[in-house]
Amino acid sequence: MTQRLWPLAVYFFLVIAMVAGMIGLSYVIGQRHRERETGQPYESGIVPTGTARLRFDVKFYLIAMFFVIFDLESLFIISWAIALRQSGWAGYIEILIFISVLVAALVYLWRLGALDWAAGKTEKER
Amino acid sequence: MNFFEVVFQPGIMDIIVKMLIILVKAVVVVGVLMLHVTYATYFERKSIGHMQVRLGPMQVGPHGLLQPIADFIKLFFKEDIIPAGADKPIFFIAPVISIFAGMTAISVIPFFNGFVIADINIGLLFILAMSSLNAYGVMLAGWASNSKYSFLGSLRSSAQVISYEIAMGLSLVGVMMMSGSLNLSDIVRAQERFPGGFYWPQALGFFVFMVAAFAETNRTPFDLPEAESELVAGYFTEYSGMRFALFYVAEYVGMILMSLVAITCFLGGWDGPFAIPYVPFAWLFLKLYFFIFLFYWIRATVPRYRYDQLMALGWKLLIPLALLNILGTGLVKVLLR
């Protein structure tokens, strides 16, 4: 196993070196300006107002949570897929139950409206 | 035992030679990759140009052939501006994470029989992990820039990328079942029994994978993170000079990576209908060019999705389809066991 892993380390090092080289070279030969508006964040030509770290929709946070849950479950499915030949019918029925639970969760989120992004829907319309 | 006896033990030359071979291989792969990225930009501008009845770049060199090189050199001379109020260390590291994730994932792709940098047995999982890492680059870039466009672009992009990540992971499970391995060389060898590859026994998985691949790479019709008309350039609005170029390169590397994964998992990898003498990697590259052209073709054809449609497509269509594909493939495999 170690035999196969160190080429990866060599490659990692090479990529880092290339990126560092690119940034270093442009740092050395690139232009430099220090004027009043150089560091201003772009806001379509007007002077930026307020902070850019805005409060954002909780839906993005929800999606992140769903991702953690579903991605974790997909790992279980992958480990079953590799052992498919050994596990046979017993494994298939078990994964059937597992995926049913997963689909039930998805249907629940769907019914709850957690996957809807269209604005303007009231509680009644759902 | 003196120094020379330690250094020149029997067998040490073998290790040195092996290391040199690996180093040369890595340099060749990185070099070829960078060359492809540079010319992918030229190819994109030319093909989109001709599809829109224009010529595309024509001035630098014959038919504009030297244009990407001129662009690249120009970017070296540009200023690397850090916006006021930016979170400097994160601002610096974000593009590096993005490009590192894309480029390292390519190290497990077999280019022809026996030529792969790291022949690890969790290859496919490694690629999925690395494409998840890409979301960090996007998220950190948008957060650190202290610009509203960047922030909104990165929110959109990270939500999109992680949503389609699930669909992509699940769509590849069918391939894992058919080949019984996560090692990409084994996956290619398992496809020899199916003329053409897994794309027809795994048609549903292939479809889900391709849609997810377009969303993962933020390409049209899913290029909402950089919807120019509303978000300027999305999460890399504030980046300039070489750091902007790194994000740009990362996007093209991602495109090449997704094409390579599609080829290795669904289209028989390095295998072709007949052997081409002396160039064992010819089929892989021909398929790669076709896939890259497909990205441009779709960009010139399909309009952009709306954000709620995009999320609905990912969660309500692709994930159920991928799960259905897993159950169907599993049933067939267990029945034929």
Coordinates of C-alpha atoms in Angstrom, one line a residue:
Chain A
M1 CA 0.0 0.0 0.0
T2 CA 2.8 2.4 0.9
Q3 CA 4.4 1.5 -2.4
R4 CA 1.4 3.0 -4.2
L5 CA 0.9 6.0 -2.1
W6 CA 4.1 7.9 -2.4
P7 CA 3.7 8.7 -6.1
L8 CA 0.7 10.6 -4.9
A9 CA 2.9 12.6 -2.5
V10 CA 5.3 13.4 -5.3
Y11 CA 2.5 14.6 -7.5
F12 CA 1.0 16.7 -4.7
F13 CA 4.4 18.4 -4.2
L14 CA 4.7 19.0 -7.9
V15 CA 1.3 20.7 -8.2
I16 CA 2.0 22.9 -5.1
A17 CA 5.4 23.8 -6.6
M18 CA 3.8 24.7 -9.9
V19 CA 1.1 26.9 -8.3
A20 CA 3.7 28.6 -6.0
G21 CA 5.9 29.2 -9.0
M22 CA 3.1 30.8 -11.0
I23 CA 2.1 33.1 -8.1
G24 CA 5.7 33.9 -7.2
L25 CA 6.6 34.8 -10.7
S26 CA 3.6 37.1 -11.1
Y27 CA 4.4 38.6 -7.7
V28 CA 7.9 39.5 -8.9
I29 CA 7.1 40.8 -12.4
G30 CA 3.5 42.0 -11.8
Q31 CA 2.5 45.7 -11.6
R32 CA 1.8 47.5 -8.4
H33 CA -0.5 50.4 -7.8
R34 CA -1.3 52.3 -4.6
E35 CA -4.1 54.7 -5.4
R36 CA -7.2 55.8 -3.5
E37 CA -9.6 53.4 -5.2
T38 CA -7.2 50.4 -5.9
G39 CA -8.5 48.3 -3.0
Q40 CA -12.1 49.1 -3.3
P41 CA -14.3 46.0 -3.8
Y42 CA -16.2 46.1 -7.1
E43 CA -19.8 47.2 -6.8
S44 CA -20.7 48.2 -10.4
G45 CA -19.0 51.5 -10.2
I46 CA -20.6 52.9 -7.0
V47 CA -18.9 53.3 -3.6
P48 CA -19.5 50.1 -1.7
T49 CA -21.9 50.6 1.2
G50 CA -22.0 48.5 4.4
T51 CA -20.4 45.1 5.0
A52 CA -20.3 42.4 2.4
R53 CA -20.8 39.7 5.0
L54 CA -24.5 39.8 4.6
R55 CA -27.0 37.7 6.5
F56 CA -28.0 34.9 4.1
D57 CA -31.0 32.7 3.6
V58 CA -31.2 29.8 6.0
K59 CA -31.9 27.5 3.0
F60 CA -28.2 27.4 2.1
Y61 CA -27.5 26.2 5.6
L62 CA -30.2 23.6 5.3
I63 CA -28.7 22.4 2.0
A64 CA -25.4 22.0 3.7
M65 CA -27.0 19.8 6.4
F66 CA -28.8 17.7 3.8
F67 CA -25.5 17.2 2.0
V68 CA -23.7 15.9 5.1
I69 CA -26.6 13.5 5.8
F70 CA -27.0 12.2 2.2
D71 CA -23.3 12.1 1.4
L72 CA -22.7 10.0 4.5
E73 CA -25.4 7.6 3.4
S74 CA -24.0 7.3 -0.1
L75 CA -20.8 6.1 1.5
F76 CA -22.7 3.2 3.1
I77 CA -24.2 2.5 -0.3
I78 CA -20.7 2.5 -1.9
S79 CA -19.3 0.1 0.6
W80 CA -22.3 -2.3 -0.1
A81 CA -21.7 -1.9 -3.9
I82 CA -18.1 -3.1 -3.7
A83 CA -19.1 -6.2 -1.7
L84 CA -22.2 -6.9 -3.8
R85 CA -21.0 -10.4 -5.0
Q86 CA -20.2 -11.6 -1.5
S87 CA -23.3 -10.3 0.2
G88 CA -25.9 -11.6 -2.3
W89 CA -29.6 -11.5 -1.6
A90 CA -29.2 -10.8 2.1
G91 CA -27.2 -7.7 1.3
Y92 CA -29.6 -6.6 -1.4
I93 CA -32.6 -6.8 0.9
E94 CA -30.7 -4.9 3.6
I95 CA -29.7 -2.1 1.2
L96 CA -33.3 -2.1 -0.1
I97 CA -34.4 -1.2 3.4
F98 CA -31.6 1.3 3.8
I99 CA -32.5 3.1 0.6
S100 CA -36.2 3.0 1.5
V101 CA -35.4 4.9 4.6
L102 CA -33.3 7.3 2.6
V103 CA -36.1 7.9 0.1
A104 CA -38.6 8.3 3.0
A105 CA -36.3 11.1 4.3
L106 CA -36.2 12.7 0.9
V107 CA -39.9 12.5 0.5
Y108 CA -40.4 14.0 3.9
L109 CA -38.1 16.9 3.0
W110 CA -39.9 17.3 -0.3
R111 CA -43.4 17.4 1.3
L112 CA -42.1 19.8 4.0
G113 CA -41.0 22.2 1.2
A114 CA -37.4 22.2 2.3
L115 CA -36.3 21.5 -1.3
D116 CA -38.4 24.4 -2.8
W117 CA -36.5 27.5 -3.7
A118 CA -39.2 29.4 -5.5
A119 CA -40.1 32.5 -3.5
G120 CA -43.5 33.8 -2.7
K121 CA -45.2 30.6 -1.5
T122 CA -47.2 31.0 1.7
E123 CA -47.9 28.2 4.2
K124 CA -51.3 27.7 2.7
E125 CA -50.1 27.1 -0.8
R126 CA -47.8 24.4 0.4
Chain B
M1 CA 29.1 1.3 8.6
N2 CA 30.1 4.5 7.0
F3 CA 28.0 7.0 5.0
F4 CA 28.6 5.4 1.6
E5 CA 27.6 2.0 2.8
V6 CA 24.4 3.4 4.1
V7 CA 23.6 5.3 0.9
F8 CA 24.7 2.6 -1.6
Q9 CA 23.0 -0.4 -0.1
P10 CA 21.9 -3.0 -2.6
G11 CA 18.5 -2.0 -3.9
I12 CA 18.8 1.7 -3.2
M13 CA 19.5 2.4 -6.9
D14 CA 16.2 0.7 -7.7
I15 CA 14.3 3.0 -5.4
I16 CA 16.1 6.1 -6.8
V17 CA 15.3 5.0 -10.4
K18 CA 11.7 4.3 -9.4
M19 CA 11.4 7.8 -7.8
L20 CA 12.8 9.4 -10.9
I21 CA 10.4 7.5 -13.1
I22 CA 7.5 8.7 -10.9
L23 CA 8.8 12.3 -11.0
V24 CA 9.1 12.2 -14.8
K25 CA 5.6 10.8 -15.1
A26 CA 4.2 13.4 -12.8
V27 CA 5.9 16.2 -14.7
V28 CA 4.6 14.8 -18.0
V29 CA 1.0 14.6 -16.7
V30 CA 1.1 18.1 -15.2
G31 CA 2.7 19.5 -18.4
V32 CA 0.2 17.8 -20.7
L33 CA -2.7 18.9 -18.5
M34 CA -1.6 22.5 -18.5
L35 CA -1.1 22.5 -22.2
H36 CA -4.6 21.1 -22.6
V37 CA -6.0 23.7 -20.3
T38 CA -4.3 26.5 -22.3
Y39 CA -5.6 25.2 -25.6
A40 CA -9.0 24.4 -24.2
T41 CA -9.6 28.1 -23.8
Y42 CA -8.6 28.7 -27.4
F43 CA -10.8 25.7 -28.5
E44 CA -13.7 27.2 -26.6
R45 CA -13.4 30.6 -28.1
K46 CA -13.0 29.2 -31.6
S47 CA -15.9 26.7 -31.4
I48 CA -18.3 29.1 -29.7
G49 CA -17.2 31.8 -32.2
H50 CA -18.0 29.6 -35.2
M51 CA -21.3 28.5 -33.7
Q52 CA -22.2 32.1 -33.5
V53 CA -21.0 32.8 -37.0
R54 CA -17.9 34.7 -35.9
L55 CA -14.3 33.8 -36.4
G56 CA -13.1 33.9 -32.8
P57 CA -9.4 34.9 -32.1
M58 CA -7.6 35.5 -35.4
Q59 CA -4.8 38.1 -34.7
V60 CA -2.0 36.4 -32.7
G61 CA -0.4 33.8 -34.9
P62 CA -2.1 31.9 -37.7
H63 CA -5.8 31.6 -36.9
G64 CA -5.0 33.0 -33.5
L65 CA -3.1 29.9 -32.5
L66 CA -0.8 31.8 -30.1
Q67 CA -3.6 33.7 -28.4
P68 CA -3.8 31.5 -25.3
I69 CA 0.0 31.8 -24.8
A70 CA -0.3 35.6 -25.2
D71 CA -3.1 35.7 -22.6
F72 CA -1.1 33.6 -20.2
I73 CA 2.0 35.8 -20.4
K74 CA -0.2 38.9 -20.1
L75 CA -1.6 37.5 -16.8
F76 CA 1.8 37.3 -15.3
F77 CA 2.3 41.0 -15.7
K78 CA -1.0 41.9 -14.1
E79 CA -1.4 43.3 -10.6
D80 CA -2.6 41.0 -7.9
I81 CA -5.0 43.3 -6.1
I82 CA -6.2 42.5 -2.6
P83 CA -9.5 44.3 -1.9
A84 CA -9.7 46.4 1.2
G85 CA -11.2 44.5 4.1
A86 CA -10.4 41.1 2.6
D87 CA -9.5 38.3 4.9
K88 CA -5.9 38.0 3.5
P89 CA -4.7 34.5 4.3
I90 CA -8.0 33.0 3.2
F91 CA -8.1 35.2 0.1
F92 CA -4.6 33.9 -0.8
I93 CA -5.3 30.2 -0.1
A94 CA -8.7 29.9 -1.8
P95 CA -7.6 29.6 -5.5
V96 CA -4.8 27.3 -4.5
I97 CA -7.3 24.9 -2.9
S98 CA -9.4 25.1 -6.0
I99 CA -6.7 24.2 -8.4
F100 CA -5.1 21.7 -6.1
A101 CA -8.3 19.7 -5.8
G102 CA -8.8 19.5 -9.5
M103 CA -5.3 18.6 -10.4
T104 CA -4.6 16.0 -7.8
A105 CA -7.8 14.2 -8.7
I106 CA -6.4 13.6 -12.2
S107 CA -3.4 11.6 -10.7
V108 CA -5.6 8.5 -10.3
I109 CA -6.9 8.4 -13.9
P110 CA -5.3 5.7 -16.0
F111 CA -4.2 7.2 -19.3
F112 CA -3.4 3.9 -20.9
N113 CA -2.9 0.3 -19.7
G114 CA -0.4 0.5 -16.9
F115 CA 0.2 4.3 -17.0
V116 CA -1.3 5.9 -14.0
I117 CA 0.5 8.0 -11.4
A118 CA -1.1 6.7 -8.3
D119 CA -2.7 3.3 -8.7
I120 CA -4.6 3.5 -5.5
N121 CA -7.5 1.1 -4.8
I122 CA -10.0 3.8 -3.7
G123 CA -9.5 5.9 -6.9
L124 CA -13.1 6.8 -7.6
L125 CA -13.7 7.7 -3.9
F126 CA -10.5 9.9 -4.0
I127 CA -11.9 11.8 -7.0
L128 CA -15.2 12.3 -5.3
A129 CA -13.4 13.6 -2.2
M130 CA -11.3 15.9 -4.2
S131 CA -14.2 17.4 -6.1
S132 CA -15.8 18.0 -2.7
L133 CA -12.7 19.9 -1.6
N134 CA -13.3 22.2 -4.6
A135 CA -16.3 23.6 -2.8
Y136 CA -14.0 24.9 -0.1
G137 CA -12.1 27.0 -2.6
V138 CA -15.3 28.5 -3.9
M139 CA -16.8 29.1 -0.4
L140 CA -13.6 30.6 1.0
A141 CA -13.0 32.8 -2.0
G142 CA -16.5 34.4 -1.8
W143 CA -16.2 34.9 2.0
A144 CA -12.8 36.3 2.0
S145 CA -13.3 38.8 -0.9
N146 CA -15.4 41.3 1.1
S147 CA -17.5 41.9 -2.0
K148 CA -21.3 41.3 -2.2
Y149 CA -21.1 39.8 -5.7
S150 CA -18.5 37.3 -4.6
F151 CA -20.4 36.4 -1.5
L152 CA -23.7 35.8 -3.3
G153 CA -21.9 33.9 -6.1
S154 CA -20.1 31.6 -3.6
L155 CA -23.2 30.9 -1.7
R156 CA -25.0 29.8 -4.9
S157 CA -22.1 27.9 -6.2
S158 CA -21.3 26.0 -3.0
A159 CA -25.0 25.0 -2.6
Q160 CA -25.1 23.9 -6.2
V161 CA -21.8 21.9 -6.1
I162 CA -22.7 20.0 -2.9
S163 CA -26.2 19.2 -4.1
Y164 CA -24.9 17.7 -7.3
E165 CA -22.1 16.0 -5.5
I166 CA -24.6 13.6 -4.0
A167 CA -26.2 12.8 -7.4
M168 CA -22.8 12.3 -8.9
G169 CA -21.6 9.9 -6.1
L170 CA -24.8 7.9 -6.4
S171 CA -24.6 7.7 -10.2
L172 CA -21.2 6.1 -10.0
V173 CA -22.4 3.4 -7.6
G174 CA -23.8 1.5 -10.6
V175 CA -20.3 1.4 -12.2
M176 CA -18.8 0.2 -8.9
M177 CA -21.3 -2.6 -8.8
M178 CA -20.6 -3.7 -12.4
S179 CA -16.8 -3.7 -11.9
G180 CA -16.7 -4.6 -8.2
S181 CA -13.8 -2.2 -7.6
L182 CA -13.0 1.5 -7.0
N183 CA -9.7 1.3 -8.8
L184 CA -10.1 3.1 -12.1
S185 CA -7.8 0.7 -14.0
D186 CA -9.9 -2.2 -12.8
I187 CA -13.0 -0.4 -13.9
V188 CA -11.7 0.1 -17.4
R189 CA -10.7 -3.6 -17.6
A190 CA -14.2 -4.7 -16.4
Q191 CA -15.6 -2.8 -19.4
E192 CA -13.9 -5.0 -21.9
R193 CA -16.8 -7.5 -21.7
F194 CA -19.2 -4.7 -22.8
P195 CA -18.5 -3.4 -26.3
G196 CA -18.1 0.4 -26.0
G197 CA -18.2 0.5 -22.2
F198 CA -20.7 0.8 -19.4
Y199 CA -22.7 3.6 -21.1
W200 CA -25.4 1.3 -22.3
P201 CA -25.9 -1.1 -19.4
Q202 CA -25.6 2.0 -17.2
A203 CA -27.5 4.5 -19.4
L204 CA -29.4 6.0 -16.5
G205 CA -26.3 6.4 -14.4
F206 CA -24.4 7.9 -17.3
F207 CA -27.2 10.5 -17.8
V208 CA -27.3 11.4 -14.1
F209 CA -23.5 11.6 -14.1
M210 CA -23.3 13.9 -17.1
V211 CA -25.9 16.3 -15.8
A212 CA -24.2 16.4 -12.4
A213 CA -20.8 16.9 -14.1
F214 CA -22.1 20.0 -15.9
A215 CA -23.4 21.3 -12.6
E216 CA -20.2 20.4 -10.7
T217 CA -18.0 22.4 -13.1
N218 CA -20.4 25.4 -13.1
R219 CA -20.8 25.2 -16.8
T220 CA -23.8 26.3 -18.9
P221 CA -26.7 25.5 -18.4
F222 CA -25.8 25.5 -14.7
D223 CA -23.4 28.5 -14.7
L224 CA -25.5 30.4 -12.1
P225 CA -22.5 31.2 -9.8
E226 CA -21.1 33.3 -12.5
A227 CA -24.3 34.6 -14.2
E228 CA -22.5 37.6 -15.7
S229 CA -25.7 39.7 -16.0
E230 CA -26.4 39.6 -12.3
L231 CA -23.2 38.6 -10.4
V232 CA -20.4 39.9 -12.6
A233 CA -18.1 36.9 -12.2
G234 CA -19.5 35.3 -9.1
Y235 CA -17.1 34.1 -6.5
F236 CA -14.0 35.3 -8.2
T237 CA -15.1 38.9 -9.0
E238 CA -12.4 40.4 -6.8
Y239 CA -9.6 38.2 -8.0
S240 CA -7.1 39.6 -10.5
G241 CA -3.9 38.7 -12.2
M242 CA -2.5 35.2 -11.5
R243 CA -5.0 34.3 -8.8
F244 CA -7.8 34.9 -11.2
A245 CA -5.9 32.7 -13.7
L246 CA -5.7 30.0 -11.1
F247 CA -9.5 29.9 -10.7
Y248 CA -9.8 30.0 -14.5
V249 CA -7.4 27.1 -14.9
A250 CA -9.2 25.2 -12.1
E251 CA -12.5 25.5 -14.0
Y252 CA -10.9 24.0 -17.1
V253 CA -9.1 21.3 -15.1
G254 CA -12.5 20.5 -13.5
M255 CA -14.0 20.1 -17.0
I256 CA -11.2 17.9 -18.2
L257 CA -11.4 15.8 -15.0
M258 CA -15.1 15.3 -15.3
S259 CA -14.6 14.3 -19.0
L260 CA -11.9 11.8 -18.0
V261 CA -14.0 10.3 -15.2
A262 CA -16.9 9.9 -17.7
I263 CA -14.6 8.3 -20.2
T264 CA -13.0 5.9 -17.6
C265 CA -16.2 4.9 -16.0
F266 CA -18.7 4.8 -18.9
L267 CA -16.9 4.8 -22.2
G268 CA -14.2 2.2 -21.8
G269 CA -11.2 4.4 -20.9
W270 CA -8.2 3.8 -23.0
D271 CA -9.9 1.1 -25.0
G272 CA -11.2 1.7 -28.5
P273 CA -12.9 -0.3 -31.3
F274 CA -9.5 -1.0 -32.8
A275 CA -6.0 -0.6 -31.6
I276 CA -4.0 2.4 -32.8
P277 CA -0.4 1.4 -33.1
Y278 CA 2.4 3.3 -31.2
V279 CA 0.0 5.7 -29.4
P280 CA -1.7 3.8 -26.6
F281 CA -3.4 6.9 -25.3
A282 CA -5.0 7.9 -28.6
W283 CA -8.5 6.7 -27.9
L284 CA -8.6 8.4 -24.4
F285 CA -7.6 11.7 -25.9
L286 CA -10.0 11.5 -28.8
K287 CA -12.8 10.8 -26.4
L288 CA -11.6 13.7 -24.2
Y289 CA -11.7 16.1 -27.1
F290 CA -15.2 15.0 -27.9
F291 CA -16.3 15.6 -24.3
I292 CA -14.7 19.0 -24.1
F293 CA -16.4 19.9 -27.4
L294 CA -19.7 18.7 -25.9
F295 CA -19.3 21.2 -23.0
Y296 CA -18.9 24.0 -25.5
W297 CA -21.6 22.8 -27.8
I298 CA -24.1 22.7 -24.9
R299 CA -22.9 26.2 -23.8
A300 CA -23.7 27.5 -27.3
T301 CA -27.1 25.8 -27.4
V302 CA -28.9 25.7 -24.0
P303 CA -29.9 28.8 -22.0
R304 CA -29.2 29.1 -18.3
Y305 CA -31.4 27.5 -15.7
R306 CA -33.3 29.4 -13.0
Y307 CA -31.9 28.7 -9.5
D308 CA -35.0 27.0 -8.0
Q309 CA -35.2 24.8 -11.2
L310 CA -31.6 23.9 -10.7
M311 CA -32.0 22.8 -7.1
A312 CA -35.2 21.0 -7.9
L313 CA -33.5 19.1 -10.8
G314 CA -30.7 18.0 -8.5
W315 CA -32.8 16.9 -5.5
K316 CA -36.1 15.9 -7.0
L317 CA -35.0 14.2 -10.2
L318 CA -31.4 13.2 -10.3
I319 CA -31.1 11.7 -6.7
P320 CA -34.2 9.6 -7.0
L321 CA -33.1 8.5 -10.5
A322 CA -29.7 7.6 -9.2
L323 CA -31.2 5.6 -6.3
L324 CA -33.5 3.8 -8.8
N325 CA -30.4 3.0 -10.9
I326 CA -28.6 1.5 -7.9
L327 CA -31.5 -0.7 -7.0
G328 CA -32.1 -1.8 -10.6
T329 CA -28.4 -2.6 -11.2
G330 CA -28.1 -4.4 -7.9
L331 CA -31.2 -6.6 -8.7
V332 CA -29.8 -7.6 -12.0
K333 CA -26.3 -8.3 -10.6
V334 CA -27.8 -10.4 -7.7
L335 CA -30.0 -12.3 -10.1
L336 CA -27.1 -13.1 -12.5
R337 CA -24.8 -14.0 -9.7

